[in-house]
CSV table of C-alpha atoms in Angstrom, one decimal:
chain,number,residue,atom,x,y,z
A,1,MET,CA,1.6,20.5,55.9
A,2,LYS,CA,3.3,17.2,56.3
A,3,ASP,CA,0.8,14.5,55.3
A,4,LEU,CA,-2.7,14.8,53.9
A,5,THR,CA,-5.0,12.1,52.4
A,6,ILE,CA,-7.9,13.3,50.3
A,7,GLU,CA,-10.3,10.7,48.8
A,8,LEU,CA,-11.9,12.2,45.7
A,9,ASP,CA,-15.5,11.5,44.7
A,10,LYS,CA,-15.7,10.1,41.1
A,11,HIS,CA,-18.1,12.9,40.2
A,12,VAL,CA,-17.2,16.1,42.1
A,13,THR,CA,-15.0,17.0,45.1
A,14,VAL,CA,-15.2,20.5,46.6
A,15,LEU,CA,-12.5,22.0,48.7
A,16,VAL,CA,-13.8,24.5,51.2
A,17,GLY,CA,-12.4,26.3,54.2
A,18,GLY,CA,-10.9,29.4,55.5
A,19,ASN,CA,-7.9,31.4,54.2
A,20,GLY,CA,-4.5,29.9,54.6
A,21,ILE,CA,-5.5,26.3,55.3
A,22,GLY,CA,-4.1,24.7,52.1
A,23,LYS,CA,-6.8,24.6,49.4
A,24,SER,CA,-4.6,26.2,46.8
A,25,ALA,CA,-1.6,24.1,47.9
A,26,VAL,CA,-3.7,21.0,47.1
A,27,LEU,CA,-4.4,22.3,43.6
A,28,ARG,CA,-0.7,23.2,43.1
A,29,ALA,CA,0.3,19.7,44.2
A,30,PHE,CA,-2.0,18.2,41.6
A,31,LYS,CA,-0.7,20.6,38.9
A,32,TRP,CA,2.9,19.8,39.8
A,33,THR,CA,2.3,16.1,39.8
A,34,THR,CA,0.2,15.7,36.7
A,35,LEU,CA,1.6,18.5,34.5
A,36,ASN,CA,5.1,18.9,35.9
A,37,LYS,CA,4.3,22.6,36.3
A,38,TRP,CA,4.3,24.8,39.4
A,39,ASP,CA,3.5,28.4,40.2
A,40,GLY,CA,6.6,30.3,41.2
A,41,GLY,CA,10.2,29.1,41.6
A,42,ALA,CA,11.6,25.7,41.0
A,43,ASN,CA,11.9,25.0,44.8
A,44,GLU,CA,8.4,26.2,45.7
A,45,PHE,CA,7.4,22.8,47.1
A,46,ILE,CA,10.5,22.6,49.2
A,47,THR,CA,9.9,25.2,51.8
A,48,TRP,CA,10.5,25.8,55.5
A,49,GLU,CA,13.9,24.1,55.1
A,50,GLU,CA,12.4,20.8,54.2
A,51,ALA,CA,14.8,18.4,52.4
A,52,GLU,CA,12.2,16.8,50.1
A,53,ALA,CA,8.7,17.2,48.6
A,54,GLU,CA,6.5,14.3,47.6
A,55,VAL,CA,3.0,13.9,46.3
A,56,THR,CA,1.4,10.5,45.8
A,57,LEU,CA,-1.7,10.0,43.6
A,58,VAL,CA,-3.5,6.6,43.6
A,59,PHE,CA,-5.8,5.8,40.6
A,60,GLY,CA,-7.4,2.4,41.2
A,61,LYS,CA,-4.5,-0.1,41.0
A,62,HIS,CA,-1.9,2.4,39.9
A,63,THR,CA,0.3,4.7,42.0
A,64,LEU,CA,2.0,7.9,40.7
A,65,VAL,CA,4.6,9.5,43.0
A,66,ARG,CA,6.2,12.9,42.3
A,67,ARG,CA,9.3,13.4,44.3
A,68,LYS,CA,11.8,16.3,44.4
A,69,ASN,CA,14.8,16.8,46.6
A,70,LYS,CA,18.1,18.6,46.4
A,71,ASP,CA,19.6,15.8,44.3
A,72,SER,CA,16.8,14.4,42.2
A,73,ASN,CA,13.5,15.3,40.5
A,74,ASN,CA,11.6,12.2,39.6
A,75,TYR,CA,8.3,10.5,38.9
A,76,ILE,CA,7.7,7.0,40.1
A,77,PHE,CA,4.8,5.1,38.3
A,78,ASP,CA,3.9,1.7,39.7
A,79,GLY,CA,7.5,1.4,41.1
A,80,GLN,CA,9.3,2.4,37.9
A,81,THR,CA,11.3,5.7,38.3
A,82,TYR,CA,11.4,8.3,35.5
A,83,MET,CA,13.4,11.5,35.5
A,84,ALA,CA,11.2,14.7,35.5
A,85,GLY,CA,11.9,17.5,33.0
């Protein structure tokens, strides 16, 4: 999946759909971004020969970006870069 935007309800959001459409990938992206943890190898989110993986979460006026590529592994919070790890 290249780009996906999901607007979450402030109470409950339910992900439903058939097998293999990305429900678990969405949950893994949240886990990777918020906890710096992933299921599997260190390059799990860089697959199919992609050069970079990025997840952006927007909370009100704040933006958190989690970005990993071959040369860096960073968080960017409201424009300020922090090294992950």
